[in-house]
XYZ file of N, CA and C in Angstrom:
876
model
N 129.465 152.378 84.479
C 128.045 152.160 84.200
C 127.743 150.673 84.112
N 128.627 149.964 83.344
C 128.434 148.520 83.181
C 128.604 147.790 84.502
N 129.546 148.287 85.337
C 129.775 147.659 86.645
C 128.542 147.785 87.523
N 127.925 148.961 87.471
C 126.709 149.193 88.250
C 125.589 148.266 87.782
N 125.479 148.103 86.444
C 124.445 147.213 85.914
C 124.710 145.763 86.304
N 125.981 145.357 86.272
C 126.358 143.998 86.647
C 126.052 143.733 88.119
N 126.341 144.719 88.967
C 126.039 144.569 90.403
C 124.543 144.439 90.630
N 123.789 145.240 89.859
C 122.320 145.170 89.950
C 121.818 143.792 89.553
N 122.353 143.264 88.456
C 121.958 141.940 87.983
C 122.343 140.859 88.990
N 123.529 141.019 89.586
C 123.986 140.034 90.565
C 123.088 140.031 91.802
N 122.738 141.243 92.272
C 121.852 141.336 93.425
C 120.475 140.753 93.112
N 119.994 141.001 91.914
C 118.705 140.474 91.489
C 118.726 138.953 91.433
N 119.854 138.407 90.936
C 119.998 136.947 90.840
C 120.053 136.322 92.226
N 120.845 136.958 93.121
C 120.957 136.448 94.485
C 119.608 136.498 95.187
N 118.883 137.606 94.976
C 117.553 137.746 95.580
C 116.604 136.666 95.071
N 116.696 136.354 93.778
C 115.858 135.304 93.190
C 116.193 133.942 93.790
N 117.488 133.642 93.899
C 117.913 132.371 94.481
C 117.494 132.272 95.951
N 117.641 133.392 96.666
C 117.290 133.396 98.090
C 115.804 133.112 98.286
N 114.963 133.724 97.443
C 113.517 133.508 97.583
C 113.145 132.059 97.298
N 113.814 131.436 96.313
C 113.548 130.031 95.997
C 113.966 129.137 97.159
N 115.179 129.364 97.673
C 115.689 128.556 98.796
C 114.798 128.717 100.017
N 114.408 129.960 100.322
C 113.574 130.214 101.491
C 112.208 129.541 101.343
N 111.631 129.629 100.145
C 110.328 128.993 99.914
C 110.420 127.488 100.098
N 111.439 126.892 99.524
C 111.621 125.437 99.635
C 111.840 125.046 101.092
N 112.689 125.796 101.794
C 112.999 125.467 103.188
C 111.759 125.548 104.073
N 110.980 126.620 103.919
C 109.783 126.790 104.756
C 108.750 125.706 104.485
N 108.532 125.416 103.206
C 107.523 124.409 102.854
C 107.951 123.024 103.327
N 109.218 122.682 103.115
C 109.703 121.364 103.549
C 109.726 121.258 105.073
N 109.994 122.364 105.738
C 109.947 122.364 107.206
C 108.541 122.036 107.695
N 107.539 122.684 107.102
C 106.155 122.421 107.488
C 105.762 120.977 107.186
N 106.196 120.472 106.032
C 105.899 119.078 105.688
C 106.582 118.113 106.653
N 107.820 118.431 107.027
C 108.542 117.583 107.978
C 107.870 117.553 109.340
N 107.422 118.716 109.806
C 106.719 118.785 111.092
C 105.409 118.009 111.017
N 104.732 118.119 109.878
C 103.488 117.368 109.697
C 103.764 115.866 109.719
N 104.843 115.457 109.036
C 105.229 114.041 109.059
C 105.565 113.571 110.460
N 106.249 114.429 111.215
C 106.582 114.108 112.601
C 105.311 113.959 113.434
N 104.348 114.832 113.184
C 103.066 114.760 113.884
C 102.336 113.470 113.543
N 102.346 113.093 112.262
C 101.678 111.860 111.836
C 102.291 110.651 112.539
N 103.621 110.584 112.544
C 104.308 109.443 113.157
C 104.024 109.359 114.654
N 104.040 110.518 115.321
C 103.865 110.493 116.775
C 102.406 110.407 117.192
N 101.490 110.808 116.304
C 100.075 110.613 116.606
C 99.774 109.128 116.685
N 100.319 108.369 115.739
C 100.130 106.914 115.764
C 100.765 106.305 117.014
N 101.966 106.801 117.349
C 102.649 106.271 118.524
C 101.854 106.567 119.796
N 101.340 107.787 119.905
C 100.551 108.154 121.085
C 99.238 107.381 121.124
N 98.636 107.174 119.939
C 97.399 106.388 119.879
C 97.660 104.952 120.316
N 98.782 104.392 119.866
C 99.135 103.020 120.255
C 99.375 102.917 121.759
N 100.011 103.941 122.312
C 100.251 103.924 123.757
C 98.935 103.981 124.535
N 98.005 104.773 124.028
C 96.690 104.858 124.684
C 95.989 103.506 124.635
N 96.055 102.863 123.485
C 95.433 101.546 123.340
C 96.072 100.524 124.286
N 97.388 100.599 124.405
C 98.114 99.597 125.191
C 97.980 99.803 126.697
N 97.296 100.884 127.100
C 97.011 101.086 128.522
C 95.728 100.384 128.949
N 94.944 99.941 127.974
C 93.688 99.243 128.280
C 94.011 97.856 128.828
N 93.373 97.499 129.928
C 93.682 96.253 130.630
C 92.492 95.299 130.622
N 92.792 94.034 130.340
C 91.812 92.958 130.521
C 92.179 92.235 131.816
N 91.264 92.205 132.748
C 91.515 91.530 134.034
C 90.870 90.147 134.020
N 91.710 89.142 134.222
C 91.219 87.753 134.267
C 91.162 87.327 135.737
N 89.963 87.228 136.274
C 89.796 86.845 137.681
C 89.713 85.311 137.781
N 90.518 84.775 138.679
C 90.633 83.319 138.808
C 89.767 82.793 139.946
N 89.298 81.574 139.792
C 88.509 80.940 140.845
C 89.404 80.588 142.027
N 88.775 80.488 143.193
C 89.531 80.194 144.414
C 90.252 78.849 144.335
N 89.640 77.907 143.622
C 90.221 76.564 143.556
C 91.138 76.373 142.351
N 91.504 77.483 141.689
C 92.419 77.381 140.541
C 93.783 76.877 141.018
N 94.302 75.869 140.337
C 95.579 75.291 140.728
C 96.737 76.155 140.253
N 97.827 76.093 140.996
C 99.007 76.893 140.667
C 99.533 76.537 139.281
N 99.491 75.247 138.945
C 99.966 74.796 137.645
C 99.115 75.383 136.512
N 97.807 75.455 136.737
C 96.904 76.014 135.727
C 97.173 77.504 135.515
N 97.422 78.190 136.616
C 97.706 79.632 136.530
C 99.011 79.874 135.775
N 100.036 79.061 136.089
C 101.328 79.190 135.405
C 101.182 78.903 133.913
N 100.389 77.891 133.599
C 100.168 77.535 132.205
C 99.451 78.663 131.457
N 98.486 79.287 132.128
C 97.770 80.412 131.519
C 98.711 81.577 131.259
N 99.584 81.861 132.218
C 100.544 82.953 132.045
C 101.473 82.685 130.867
N 101.924 81.446 130.722
C 102.802 81.095 129.602
C 102.064 81.231 128.272
N 100.806 80.794 128.259
C 99.996 80.900 127.040
C 99.808 82.354 126.645
N 99.526 83.203 127.642
C 99.340 84.628 127.377
C 100.637 85.270 126.875
N 101.763 84.875 127.477
C 103.053 85.446 127.086
C 103.392 85.113 125.634
N 102.951 83.959 125.162
C 103.245 83.528 123.793
C 102.221 84.042 122.773
N 101.142 84.624 123.237
C 100.088 85.088 122.335
C 100.494 86.377 121.627
N 100.073 86.504 120.376
C 100.409 87.694 119.581
C 99.771 88.955 120.146
N 98.624 88.795 120.779
C 97.893 89.979 121.242
C 98.401 90.529 122.569
N 99.283 89.805 123.258
C 99.714 90.210 124.595
C 100.940 91.107 124.556
N 100.819 92.264 125.194
C 101.987 93.121 125.410
C 102.634 92.786 126.746
N 101.800 92.589 127.761
C 102.304 92.178 129.080
C 101.192 91.465 129.833
N 101.590 90.549 130.680
C 100.629 89.817 131.525
C 101.207 89.756 132.936
N 100.488 90.343 133.899
C 100.992 90.453 135.269
C 100.036 89.759 136.238
N 100.602 88.842 137.018
C 99.788 88.159 138.031
C 99.646 89.059 139.248
N 98.412 89.222 139.710
C 98.128 90.053 140.890
C 97.365 89.194 141.900
N 98.019 88.931 143.023
C 97.350 88.138 144.060
C 96.274 88.991 144.726
N 95.329 88.330 145.384
C 94.245 89.090 146.021
C 94.776 89.946 147.170
N 95.890 89.521 147.799
C 96.503 90.341 148.851
C 97.077 91.633 148.260
N 97.761 91.508 147.123
C 98.305 92.705 146.458
C 97.172 93.620 145.995
N 96.115 93.022 145.455
C 94.968 93.812 144.998
C 94.318 94.552 146.161
N 94.210 93.883 147.315
C 93.615 94.509 148.495
C 94.460 95.682 148.981
N 95.785 95.489 148.944
C 96.687 96.551 149.385
C 96.574 97.772 148.463
N 96.531 97.520 147.130
C 96.406 98.613 146.166
C 95.071 99.345 146.345
N 94.012 98.583 146.545
C 92.690 99.193 146.708
C 92.612 100.001 148.000
N 93.250 99.501 149.057
C 93.267 100.226 150.334
C 93.991 101.558 150.197
N 95.069 101.556 149.432
C 95.817 102.797 149.203
C 94.974 103.799 148.409
N 94.197 103.295 147.474
C 93.370 104.172 146.643
C 92.248 104.823 147.449
N 91.607 104.056 148.332
C 90.472 104.604 149.082
C 90.888 105.222 150.413
N 92.143 104.967 150.813
C 92.658 105.601 152.023
C 92.309 104.898 153.314
N 91.814 103.662 153.259
C 91.535 102.899 154.474
C 91.604 101.407 154.176
N 91.825 100.644 155.241
C 91.958 99.189 155.099
C 90.571 98.556 155.159
N 90.022 98.270 153.975
C 88.667 97.717 153.927
C 88.620 96.264 154.389
N 89.778 95.566 154.359
C 89.816 94.157 154.791
C 89.535 94.063 156.288
N 90.146 94.968 157.068
C 89.890 94.989 158.511
C 88.437 95.330 158.795
N 87.881 96.207 157.979
C 86.493 96.631 158.175
C 85.518 95.482 157.881
N 85.790 94.766 156.766
C 84.893 93.671 156.387
C 85.170 92.384 157.167
N 86.408 92.209 157.571
C 86.796 90.986 158.268
C 87.275 89.892 157.337
N 87.242 90.151 156.036
C 87.770 89.181 155.073
C 88.109 89.923 153.771
N 88.841 89.246 152.894
C 89.251 89.840 151.618
C 88.341 89.305 150.506
N 87.470 90.150 149.959
C 86.525 89.683 148.939
C 87.123 89.609 147.529
N 88.333 90.106 147.368
C 88.937 90.150 146.037
C 89.459 88.784 145.610
N 89.759 88.636 144.330
C 90.240 87.373 143.764
C 91.628 87.553 143.165
N 92.344 86.444 143.081
C 93.598 86.463 142.334
C 93.266 86.746 140.867
N 94.160 87.466 140.214
C 93.864 87.832 138.825
C 95.144 87.966 138.014
N 94.955 88.020 136.716
C 96.051 88.307 135.777
C 95.619 89.505 134.942
N 96.408 90.579 135.016
C 96.113 91.784 134.234
C 96.869 91.722 132.912
N 96.119 91.763 131.828
C 96.706 91.644 130.488
C 96.577 92.970 129.753
N 97.701 93.467 129.282
C 97.692 94.644 128.410
C 97.919 94.148 126.982
N 97.104 94.631 126.058
C 97.135 94.142 124.685
C 98.024 94.995 123.792
N 98.542 94.375 122.738
C 99.227 95.137 121.702
C 98.207 96.002 120.969
N 98.643 97.169 120.535
C 97.730 98.168 119.982
C 96.892 97.640 118.818
N 97.482 96.794 117.975
C 96.758 96.296 116.794
C 95.542 95.445 117.152
N 95.493 94.947 118.375
C 94.400 94.067 118.785
C 93.335 94.796 119.610
N 93.516 96.096 119.793
C 92.556 96.848 120.604
C 91.443 97.397 119.707
N 90.534 96.508 119.348
C 89.287 96.881 118.682
C 88.168 96.154 119.422
N 86.960 96.670 119.313
C 85.837 96.070 120.042
C 85.672 94.590 119.695
N 85.818 94.253 118.410
C 85.618 92.868 117.978
C 86.711 91.942 118.507
N 87.970 92.374 118.356
C 89.080 91.507 118.760
C 89.129 91.319 120.275
N 88.880 92.398 121.023
C 88.907 92.282 122.481
C 87.781 91.361 122.965
N 86.619 91.454 122.329
C 85.503 90.566 122.683
C 85.868 89.107 122.426
N 86.513 88.840 121.297
C 86.941 87.476 120.965
C 87.943 86.953 121.987
N 88.911 87.803 122.357
C 89.936 87.395 123.323
C 89.292 87.101 124.676
N 88.386 87.975 125.111
C 87.710 87.794 126.395
C 86.879 86.508 126.396
N 86.199 86.239 125.296
C 85.380 85.027 125.199
C 86.250 83.772 125.250
N 87.382 83.825 124.587
C 88.301 82.677 124.579
C 88.838 82.399 125.984
N 89.185 83.447 126.710
C 89.723 83.278 128.061
C 88.639 82.816 129.038
N 87.411 83.268 128.807
C 86.302 82.898 129.708
C 85.969 81.418 129.657
N 86.337 80.750 128.581
C 86.015 79.334 128.416
C 86.831 78.422 129.336
N 87.903 78.929 129.876
C 88.755 78.110 130.734
C 88.043 77.858 132.064
N 88.095 76.627 132.515
C 87.310 76.196 133.689
C 87.736 76.889 134.980
N 88.985 77.306 135.066
C 89.478 77.905 136.312
C 89.378 79.437 136.286
N 88.824 79.984 135.219
C 88.626 81.436 135.122
C 87.219 81.767 135.581
N 87.126 82.663 136.561
C 85.819 83.040 137.112
C 85.150 84.126 136.279
N 85.940 85.117 135.838
C 85.377 86.239 135.099
C 86.485 86.955 134.331
N 86.125 87.488 133.179
C 87.037 88.321 132.397
C 86.399 89.699 132.280
N 87.113 90.714 132.755
C 86.538 92.060 132.816
C 87.411 93.072 132.079
N 86.762 93.975 131.351
C 87.454 95.105 130.707
C 86.430 96.197 130.435
N 86.913 97.382 130.177
C 86.036 98.540 129.943
C 85.621 98.573 128.468
N 84.437 98.040 128.173
C 83.969 97.959 126.783
C 83.768 99.339 126.168
N 83.245 100.263 126.945
C 82.997 101.624 126.435
C 84.310 102.298 126.050
N 85.316 102.144 126.907
C 86.625 102.760 126.648
C 87.270 102.172 125.400
N 87.188 100.853 125.243
C 87.769 100.196 124.068
C 87.138 100.744 122.788
N 85.826 100.807 122.773
C 85.105 101.301 121.594
C 85.432 102.762 121.317
N 85.495 103.573 122.377
C 85.745 105.002 122.232
C 87.158 105.261 121.703
N 88.143 104.564 122.250
C 89.534 104.748 121.818
C 89.697 104.356 120.358
N 89.128 103.219 119.972
C 89.254 102.743 118.592
C 88.645 103.736 117.605
N 87.452 104.251 117.914
C 86.784 105.201 117.019
C 87.541 106.526 116.948
N 88.047 106.979 118.093
C 88.791 108.244 118.123
C 90.058 108.151 117.287
N 90.761 107.045 117.393
C 92.002 106.854 116.632
C 91.715 106.846 115.136
N 90.632 106.184 114.738
C 90.267 106.135 113.319
C 89.961 107.541 112.782
N 89.212 108.329 113.550
C 88.867 109.689 113.120
C 90.106 110.567 113.015
N 90.953 110.487 114.034
C 92.177 111.304 114.032
C 93.063 110.916 112.857
N 93.220 109.606 112.626
C 94.045 109.129 111.511
C 93.520 109.614 110.169
N 92.195 109.585 109.995
C 91.596 110.021 108.731
C 91.866 111.504 108.477
N 91.636 112.342 109.482
C 91.799 113.777 109.284
C 93.264 114.172 109.130
N 94.151 113.428 109.762
C 95.585 113.710 109.584
C 96.016 113.370 108.160
N 95.494 112.277 107.615
C 95.797 111.916 106.224
C 95.267 112.986 105.264
N 94.057 113.485 105.525
C 93.484 114.544 104.694
C 94.356 115.798 104.761
N 94.749 116.172 105.991
C 95.598 117.356 106.167
C 96.944 117.169 105.476
N 97.498 115.964 105.550
C 98.787 115.671 104.907
C 98.686 115.840 103.397
N 97.597 115.328 102.815
C 97.405 115.445 101.363
C 97.277 116.906 100.948
N 96.507 117.690 101.721
C 96.306 119.103 101.395
C 97.618 119.877 101.500
N 98.353 119.655 102.582
C 99.614 120.371 102.782
C 100.647 119.987 101.726
N 100.676 118.716 101.334
C 101.611 118.288 100.298
C 101.287 118.972 98.973
N 100.006 119.049 98.651
C 99.577 119.715 97.417
C 99.967 121.193 97.441
N 99.706 121.855 98.571
C 100.064 123.274 98.709
C 101.576 123.462 98.602
N 102.328 122.529 99.204
C 103.791 122.614 99.173
C 104.315 122.555 97.744
N 103.778 121.618 96.968
C 104.196 121.496 95.569
C 103.868 122.775 94.802
N 102.682 123.338 95.030
C 102.282 124.568 94.341
C 103.202 125.741 94.692
N 103.520 125.876 95.986
C 104.354 127.004 96.421
C 105.770 126.915 95.848
N 106.361 125.726 95.941
C 107.715 125.563 95.415
C 107.713 125.738 93.900
N 106.700 125.175 93.243
C 106.581 125.304 91.792
C 106.454 126.772 91.376
N 105.662 127.550 92.133
C 105.482 128.972 91.816
C 106.799 129.740 91.960
N 107.536 129.452 93.022
C 108.814 130.139 93.249
C 109.804 129.850 92.126
N 109.866 128.591 91.726
C 110.802 128.213 90.655
C 110.370 128.798 89.316
N 109.075 128.795 89.051
C 108.572 129.367 87.798
C 108.872 130.861 87.711
N 108.737 131.576 88.841
C 109.060 133.001 88.839
C 110.546 133.231 88.575
N 111.364 132.341 89.150
C 112.807 132.439 88.944
C 113.166 132.235 87.477
N 112.540 131.260 86.845
C 112.826 130.962 85.443
C 112.182 132.003 84.522
N 111.046 132.556 84.965
C 110.364 133.585 84.172
C 111.295 134.763 83.872
N 112.124 135.114 84.842
C 113.039 136.245 84.642
C 114.119 135.941 83.600
N 114.273 134.677 83.228
C 115.303 134.285 82.246
C 114.669 133.785 80.948
N 113.400 134.108 80.765
C 112.689 133.565 79.601
C 113.290 134.047 78.282
N 113.822 135.271 78.236
C 114.412 135.786 76.995
C 115.738 135.086 76.693
N 116.476 134.754 77.759
C 117.727 134.007 77.570
C 117.417 132.628 76.997
N 116.361 132.004 77.537
C 115.957 130.677 77.054
C 115.596 130.735 75.573
N 114.811 131.729 75.198
C 114.375 131.842 73.802
C 115.544 132.183 72.884
N 116.478 133.021 73.363
C 117.652 133.374 72.550
C 118.497 132.136 72.271
N 118.719 131.319 73.316
C 119.499 130.095 73.132
C 118.801 129.156 72.154
N 117.495 129.109 72.229
C 116.728 128.234 71.332
C 116.832 128.728 69.888
N 116.845 130.060 69.710
C 116.884 130.631 68.357
C 118.244 130.420 67.685
N 119.307 130.295 68.465
C 120.632 130.076 67.859
C 120.925 128.587 67.677
N 119.915 127.733 67.966
C 120.070 126.322 67.624
C 120.293 125.371 68.784
N 120.281 125.865 70.024
C 120.477 124.970 71.181
C 119.272 124.044 71.336
N 119.528 122.803 71.687
C 118.435 121.843 71.888
C 117.742 122.113 73.220
N 116.520 121.609 73.337
C 115.760 121.800 74.573
C 116.473 121.170 75.772
N 117.045 119.996 75.557
C 117.762 119.318 76.649
C 118.952 120.143 77.106
N 119.698 120.700 76.149
C 120.873 121.514 76.469
C 120.471 122.760 77.253
N 119.368 123.395 76.834
C 118.900 124.615 77.508
C 118.378 124.288 78.906
N 117.660 123.179 78.993
C 117.000 122.830 80.250
C 117.984 122.383 81.331
N 119.078 121.730 80.914
C 119.988 121.094 81.875
C 120.537 122.045 82.941
N 121.117 123.213 82.577
C 121.662 124.087 83.636
C 120.598 124.618 84.599
N 119.393 124.852 84.081
C 118.311 125.313 84.956
C 117.920 124.223 85.964
N 117.821 122.988 85.471
C 117.461 121.868 86.353
C 118.530 121.674 87.423
N 119.800 121.673 86.996
C 120.879 121.452 87.955
C 120.942 122.583 88.985
N 120.758 123.826 88.502
C 120.804 124.975 89.414
C 119.708 124.881 90.467
N 118.488 124.553 90.037
C 117.375 124.489 90.990
C 117.427 123.245 91.877
N 118.041 122.173 91.391
C 118.266 121.014 92.260
C 119.197 121.409 93.399
N 120.240 122.171 93.074
C 121.165 122.634 94.126
C 120.446 123.552 95.114
N 119.590 124.432 94.588
C 118.810 125.297 95.482
C 117.857 124.462 96.340
N 117.261 123.416 95.726
C 116.382 122.516 96.475
C 117.129 121.793 97.578
N 118.367 121.393 97.299
C 119.180 120.707 98.310
C 119.525 121.648 99.464
N 119.865 122.898 99.123
C 120.181 123.876 100.174
C 118.949 124.139 101.026
N 117.793 124.339 100.349
C 116.545 124.561 101.086
C 116.190 123.377 101.962
N 116.384 122.156 101.432
C 116.091 120.945 102.206
C 117.000 120.836 103.422
N 118.278 121.184 103.258
C 119.219 121.132 104.390
C 118.826 122.127 105.479
N 118.408 123.320 105.067
C 117.945 124.306 106.051
C 116.706 123.796 106.782
N 115.802 123.169 106.027
C 114.595 122.602 106.648
C 114.958 121.501 107.631
N 115.932 120.663 107.270
C 116.346 119.560 108.150
C 116.955 120.086 109.452
N 117.742 121.154 109.335
C 118.332 121.761 110.543
C 117.226 122.271 111.465
N 116.226 122.942 110.871
C 115.104 123.464 111.673
C 114.292 122.326 112.290
N 114.040 121.267 111.516
C 113.292 120.112 112.038
C 114.075 119.443 113.157
N 115.399 119.322 112.962
C 116.247 118.744 114.010
C 116.169 119.545 115.298
N 116.130 120.878 115.166
C 116.002 121.734 116.348
C 114.683 121.520 117.063
N 113.608 121.378 116.290
C 112.286 121.125 116.891
C 112.270 119.778 117.598
N 112.837 118.757 116.950
C 112.886 117.414 117.556
C 113.669 117.447 118.861
N 114.805 118.138 118.851
C 115.633 118.222 120.067
C 114.868 118.917 121.193
N 114.197 120.028 120.859
C 113.462 120.783 121.876
C 112.306 119.958 122.447
N 111.529 119.353 121.555
C 110.371 118.573 122.009
C 110.818 117.360 122.815
N 111.877 116.692 122.360
C 112.356 115.499 123.077
C 112.907 115.861 124.448
N 113.514 117.053 124.550
C 114.050 117.498 125.834
C 112.941 117.935 126.780
N 111.943 118.628 126.245
C 110.866 119.166 127.074
C 109.770 118.153 127.384
N 109.535 117.225 126.455
C 108.463 116.232 126.617
C 109.025 114.835 126.358
N 109.788 114.351 127.317
C 110.474 113.070 127.135
C 109.508 111.885 127.066
N 108.309 112.056 127.604
C 107.325 110.962 127.570
C 106.887 110.613 126.152
N 107.050 111.556 125.223
C 106.660 111.273 123.842
C 107.575 110.251 123.187
N 108.825 110.177 123.675
C 109.755 109.184 123.140
C 110.055 109.368 121.659
N 110.354 110.604 121.249
C 110.599 110.880 119.827
C 111.793 110.099 119.285
N 112.787 109.868 120.154
C 114.016 109.217 119.699
C 114.050 107.726 120.023
N 112.890 107.177 120.385
C 112.840 105.740 120.688
C 113.147 104.899 119.459
N 112.685 105.348 118.308
C 112.934 104.623 117.063
C 113.614 105.572 116.079
N 114.957 105.703 116.164
C 115.667 106.654 115.287
C 115.559 106.308 113.808
N 115.303 105.036 113.493
C 115.197 104.637 112.079
C 114.065 105.389 111.386
N 112.912 105.506 112.067
C 111.764 106.210 111.483
C 112.097 107.685 111.264
N 112.787 108.298 112.224
C 113.158 109.706 112.090
C 114.134 109.903 110.934
N 115.075 108.974 110.794
C 116.057 109.072 109.699
C 115.340 108.966 108.351
N 114.385 108.024 108.256
C 113.608 107.873 107.019
C 112.827 109.147 106.720
N 112.242 109.757 107.768
C 111.495 111.003 107.598
C 112.402 112.112 107.068
N 113.581 112.263 107.658
C 114.514 113.320 107.247
C 115.020 113.095 105.828
N 115.329 111.841 105.511
C 115.756 111.523 104.142
C 114.626 111.811 103.162
N 113.387 111.465 103.565
C 112.226 111.721 102.717
C 112.052 113.203 102.429
N 112.244 114.044 103.454
C 112.131 115.501 103.269
C 113.198 115.985 102.289
N 114.417 115.489 102.430
C 115.527 115.891 101.554
C 115.256 115.484 100.103
N 114.853 114.235 99.919
C 114.571 113.719 98.570
C 113.388 114.463 97.947
N 112.374 114.766 98.777
C 111.199 115.490 98.276
C 111.588 116.868 97.759
N 112.503 117.535 98.466
C 112.976 118.842 98.014
C 113.639 118.761 96.649
N 114.436 117.708 96.434
C 115.109 117.529 95.147
C 114.107 117.207 94.044
N 113.175 116.287 94.337
C 112.212 115.853 93.328
C 111.291 116.988 92.883
N 110.778 117.745 93.865
C 109.876 118.854 93.515
C 110.619 119.899 92.687
N 111.872 120.187 93.068
C 112.671 121.157 92.318
C 112.920 120.663 90.893
N 113.228 119.379 90.751
C 113.494 118.799 89.435
C 112.262 118.865 88.534
N 111.137 118.388 89.048
C 109.912 118.333 88.246
C 109.417 119.743 87.911
N 109.438 120.639 88.910
C 108.961 122.007 88.683
C 109.824 122.732 87.642
N 111.131 122.561 87.729
C 112.034 123.211 86.776
C 111.832 122.668 85.367
N 111.647 121.368 85.271
C 111.440 120.740 83.955
C 110.218 121.337 83.260
N 109.098 121.370 83.958
C 107.865 121.855 83.334
C 107.883 123.369 83.122
N 108.555 124.103 84.031
C 108.638 125.560 83.864
C 109.463 125.922 82.634
N 110.617 125.290 82.445
C 111.444 125.554 81.262
C 110.744 125.078 79.998
N 110.049 123.947 80.104
C 109.327 123.419 78.947
C 108.263 124.416 78.470
N 107.634 125.066 79.425
C 106.580 126.032 79.077
C 107.155 127.187 78.256
N 108.301 127.738 78.685
C 108.888 128.866 77.981
C 109.546 128.440 76.667
N 109.994 127.206 76.614
C 110.554 126.689 75.361
C 109.480 126.549 74.287
N 108.259 126.299 74.714
C 107.163 126.094 73.762
C 106.457 127.391 73.366
N 106.788 128.495 74.032
C 106.142 129.776 73.715
C 106.744 130.397 72.460
N 105.931 131.133 71.727
C 106.442 131.939 70.613
C 107.091 133.203 71.185
N 107.933 133.816 70.389
C 108.691 134.979 70.861
C 107.769 136.109 71.310
N 106.701 136.353 70.569
C 105.797 137.460 70.922
C 105.006 137.176 72.199
N 104.909 135.882 72.586
C 104.169 135.519 73.804
C 105.008 135.721 75.069
N 106.290 135.958 74.909
C 107.167 136.144 76.077
C 106.879 137.450 76.805
N 106.183 138.363 76.155
C 105.942 139.688 76.739
C 104.673 139.718 77.576
N 103.942 138.577 77.647
C 102.688 138.547 78.386
C 102.835 137.745 79.661
């Protein structure tokens, strides 16, 4: 009879531990995926910004030395990601390929100008900064015109700001929900041992002594849940990186390592804090309140 009761208690305990681990793993997995989305949304936004080109058209009488000096100045500038010189012959060839016919033969001359195509670093792609850069370049005597898509610059900047704001809001909401879910699972686990807690307290055990094994037990469960979440996140990263290599998920492994460590530490911290307050609640209850 006692063996049957012991087996029942053991199964109940295992079931309780399993539910806590599963809850922690699922919540941390979702948080990790959200963190991955946040990191790559910024990366994709930066890539979109860095595709915007400022074309500096040079005058026909621009000297080779002046052009070289401009290229060196652009290369040393903080706002420059790349600066590529495009001769009018190269521009004509590219344009002919795009329209499918040789417009130079049709016109009898090449109306295009030598130019330098500048791609900016993402941090400088705002309407104000791009306008300042264009104005500064236009002041040079050998520059005929500075051209860029003003509408596109403004649209990209505003879109990135909106996306960033809503992702931060979603991150805050999901983090709050994650803490609540893990806290609820741990509280239910400790609730089943509330009479043991009160019995230990009645025979003279201190709150710290009673609380310690519960905290350590749930920290271990949090670590197991976090490890399961990390394995699942690693699988998602591998699949996405293999299927969508253009995203470049593994370009900066340091950020991914920080994210994974953050998920692991978060699992431990939430388990620690939730267990502390859950045990504290039952330690402060009167004996007759344990039945409600």
